[in-house]
Coordinates of C-alpha atoms in Angstrom, one line a residue:
Chain A
X1 CA 76.6 61.2 50.4
X2 CA 77.7 57.8 49.8
X3 CA 81.6 57.2 49.4
X4 CA 81.8 53.8 49.2
X5 CA 80.1 50.7 46.7
X6 CA 76.6 50.1 46.3
X7 CA 77.0 46.6 46.0
X8 CA 78.6 45.7 49.2
X9 CA 78.1 42.6 51.8
X10 CA 75.8 44.0 54.2
X11 CA 75.6 42.9 58.0
X12 CA 72.5 43.8 59.7
X13 CA 72.3 43.4 63.8
X14 CA 70.0 44.6 66.3
X15 CA 71.5 47.4 68.8
X16 CA 73.4 45.5 71.8
X17 CA 74.0 42.3 69.6
X18 CA 77.6 41.2 69.0
X19 CA 79.0 42.0 65.3
X20 CA 81.4 39.9 63.4
X21 CA 82.6 41.1 60.2
X22 CA 84.9 38.6 58.3
X23 CA 87.9 39.5 55.7
X24 CA 90.2 37.0 53.6
X25 CA 93.3 38.5 52.6
X26 CA 95.3 37.5 49.6
X27 CA 98.8 37.2 50.2
X28 CA 100.6 34.6 53.0
X29 CA 103.8 37.1 52.9
X30 CA 101.6 40.1 54.7
X31 CA 102.6 40.6 57.9
X32 CA 100.4 43.4 59.3
X33 CA 96.7 44.0 59.0
X34 CA 94.7 47.0 60.0
X35 CA 90.8 47.2 60.3
X36 CA 89.2 50.8 59.1
X37 CA 86.0 52.0 59.6
X38 CA 84.6 54.5 56.9
X39 CA 81.2 56.3 57.7
X40 CA 79.3 58.1 55.1
X41 CA 81.1 60.9 53.7
X42 CA 84.2 60.6 55.8
X43 CA 87.6 59.0 55.2
X44 CA 88.5 55.8 56.5
X45 CA 89.4 55.9 60.5
X46 CA 91.8 53.5 62.1
X47 CA 90.3 50.9 64.5
X48 CA 92.7 48.3 65.4
X49 CA 95.8 46.5 64.0
X50 CA 97.4 43.1 64.5
X51 CA 100.7 41.7 63.6
X52 CA 101.2 38.3 61.8
X53 CA 103.1 37.1 65.0
X54 CA 99.8 37.3 66.8
X55 CA 96.3 35.6 66.5
X56 CA 94.1 37.8 68.6
X57 CA 94.4 41.5 69.6
X58 CA 91.7 43.3 71.8
X59 CA 90.8 46.9 72.1
X60 CA 88.0 48.7 73.8
X61 CA 84.7 46.9 72.6
X62 CA 86.7 45.4 69.6
X63 CA 88.6 42.3 68.8
X64 CA 90.5 41.4 65.9
X65 CA 91.4 37.5 64.9
X66 CA 94.1 36.4 62.7
X67 CA 94.0 32.9 61.1
X68 CA 97.1 32.7 59.1
X69 CA 96.4 29.2 58.0
X70 CA 93.5 30.1 56.0
X71 CA 94.2 33.8 55.6
X72 CA 91.4 35.1 57.5
X73 CA 90.8 37.8 59.3
X74 CA 87.7 38.8 61.6
X75 CA 86.6 41.9 63.5
X76 CA 84.3 41.3 66.4
X77 CA 82.3 44.5 67.7
X78 CA 80.7 43.8 71.1
X79 CA 77.3 45.4 72.2
X80 CA 77.2 47.1 68.8
X81 CA 75.9 50.5 68.8
X82 CA 74.0 52.7 66.3
X83 CA 77.2 54.6 65.9
X84 CA 79.1 51.4 64.5
X85 CA 76.8 52.0 61.6
X86 CA 79.4 52.1 58.7
X87 CA 81.6 50.5 56.1
X88 CA 84.4 48.4 57.7
X89 CA 87.7 47.6 55.6
X90 CA 90.3 45.2 56.4
X91 CA 93.6 46.2 55.0
X92 CA 97.0 44.3 54.6
X93 CA 100.4 45.4 54.5
X94 CA 102.2 44.0 51.5
X95 CA 105.5 45.2 50.0
X96 CA 104.9 48.3 52.2
X97 CA 101.5 49.1 50.1
X98 CA 98.3 49.2 52.0
X99 CA 95.9 46.7 50.2
X100 CA 92.3 47.1 51.2
X101 CA 89.7 44.6 50.9
X102 CA 86.0 45.3 49.4
X103 CA 84.5 46.2 52.5
X104 CA 81.3 45.3 54.6
X105 CA 78.5 47.4 55.3
X106 CA 77.3 47.2 59.1
X107 CA 73.8 48.4 59.9
X108 CA 72.5 48.4 63.1
X109 CA 69.0 48.2 64.2
X110 CA 67.2 49.5 67.2
Chain B
X1 CA 97.5 66.8 67.2
X2 CA 95.3 67.8 64.5
X3 CA 94.5 65.1 61.8
X4 CA 94.9 64.9 58.1
X5 CA 93.3 67.7 56.1
X6 CA 92.6 67.9 52.5
X7 CA 91.4 70.7 50.6
X8 CA 89.3 71.3 48.6
X9 CA 86.7 69.0 50.2
X10 CA 84.4 69.2 47.1
X11 CA 85.3 69.9 43.3
X12 CA 83.4 69.9 40.0
X13 CA 85.4 69.7 36.7
X14 CA 84.7 69.2 33.0
X15 CA 86.5 66.7 31.0
X16 CA 89.7 67.7 29.6
X17 CA 90.4 70.0 32.5
X18 CA 93.0 69.3 34.8
X19 CA 92.7 69.7 38.8
X20 CA 95.1 69.8 41.9
X21 CA 94.5 68.6 45.4
X22 CA 96.1 69.3 48.4
X23 CA 96.7 67.4 51.5
X24 CA 98.3 68.5 54.7
X25 CA 99.7 65.3 56.8
X26 CA 99.5 64.9 60.8
X27 CA 102.1 66.9 62.2
X28 CA 105.7 64.7 62.4
X29 CA 104.3 62.3 59.6
X30 CA 106.6 62.2 56.7
X31 CA 105.0 59.7 54.5
X32 CA 101.8 60.8 52.6
X33 CA 99.7 58.3 50.2
X34 CA 96.8 58.6 47.9
X35 CA 94.0 56.6 47.3
X36 CA 91.2 56.6 44.8
X37 CA 87.8 55.4 45.9
X38 CA 85.1 54.7 43.6
X39 CA 81.9 52.6 44.0
X40 CA 82.9 50.1 41.5
X41 CA 86.7 49.7 42.3
X42 CA 86.9 50.4 45.9
X43 CA 90.1 52.0 47.6
X44 CA 92.8 52.0 45.0
X45 CA 96.3 53.0 45.7
X46 CA 97.6 55.8 43.5
X47 CA 101.1 56.7 45.1
X48 CA 103.3 57.3 48.0
X49 CA 105.5 60.1 48.9
X50 CA 108.3 60.2 51.7
X51 CA 111.0 63.0 52.2
X52 CA 109.8 64.6 48.8
X53 CA 110.4 61.3 46.7
X54 CA 107.9 59.1 44.9
X55 CA 108.5 55.7 47.1
X56 CA 105.5 53.4 46.0
X57 CA 103.2 53.8 42.7
X58 CA 100.0 52.0 41.9
X59 CA 98.4 51.1 38.6
X60 CA 97.4 54.4 37.5
X61 CA 98.0 56.2 34.0
X62 CA 100.7 58.9 33.8
X63 CA 97.7 61.4 33.9
X64 CA 97.8 61.1 37.8
X65 CA 100.9 62.7 39.2
X66 CA 101.9 64.1 42.7
X67 CA 104.5 65.7 44.6
X68 CA 105.5 66.3 48.2
X69 CA 107.1 69.5 49.5
X70 CA 109.6 69.8 52.1
X71 CA 106.8 70.3 55.0
X72 CA 105.7 67.2 54.0
X73 CA 102.3 68.6 52.3
X74 CA 101.4 67.3 49.4
X75 CA 99.8 67.6 46.1
X76 CA 98.1 65.2 43.5
X77 CA 97.4 66.4 40.0
X78 CA 95.3 64.7 37.2
X79 CA 95.7 66.0 33.9
X80 CA 92.9 65.9 30.9
X81 CA 90.3 64.6 33.2
X82 CA 87.6 62.1 32.3
X83 CA 84.4 61.2 33.4
X84 CA 85.7 57.9 34.8
X85 CA 88.1 60.1 37.4
X86 CA 84.9 61.0 39.4
X87 CA 85.6 59.6 42.8
X88 CA 86.5 60.1 46.6
X89 CA 90.2 61.2 46.6
X90 CA 91.7 60.2 50.0
X91 CA 95.0 61.3 51.3
X92 CA 96.7 59.5 54.5
X93 CA 99.8 59.9 56.3
X94 CA 102.2 58.0 58.4
X95 CA 105.5 58.5 60.2
X96 CA 106.8 56.6 56.9
X97 CA 110.2 55.5 58.9
X98 CA 109.8 52.0 57.6
X99 CA 107.1 52.1 55.5
X100 CA 104.2 49.6 55.8
X101 CA 102.9 51.7 58.9
X102 CA 99.5 52.5 60.3
X103 CA 98.1 55.3 57.7
X104 CA 95.8 58.0 59.1
X105 CA 93.3 59.1 56.5
X106 CA 91.7 62.6 55.8
X107 CA 88.2 63.4 55.2
X108 CA 88.9 63.2 51.2
X109 CA 88.2 65.3 48.0
X110 CA 85.1 64.3 46.4
X111 CA 86.0 65.4 42.5
X112 CA 82.9 65.2 39.9
X113 CA 84.0 65.4 36.3
X114 CA 80.9 66.5 34.0

């Protein structure tokens, strides 16, 4: 069953296309950011992280970009696959607490 | 390594009852954090335990409490359950040495209060 909100912003992409999921964070003092993926009925799964002294970090098929000037974070997924369908959360570390954004639902169509 | 495990996976209670949820962290992780996830409020931080002590706390009423054992396993208790406590309760573990580290989540316990 559903484990996250019913009114999340949704990004629909075709299989094979690139996806870009955006996130605005709240505090300029945050120095560590994480992207999580949550599939229905499961807990959030770590995807990739980035420290505030970096502006880009690449993983396998994923890239995170950090723009501290406008407090913006993005997650790029290359060659999106059906298995990428999930809710994606950004999270910032602030005073040792993990603060989550509201999430974006990614739907991948064949 | 085994991941974070939570028991039970599903639970149905009635208003006024109490409930205890359990979390076993990844081996070697000493920090355990608890979150409540609901459709309306998203993921909200409840508290964090490290070395059997509560290190951080969110903005939840005193009905929500927790503890951590010497083996780093943690339990969360909710007393006098209310309908609004229906949620997915997630536990996450991290090494915990310096706080603010990557946390790894369990599958959650889905609580339904009738």
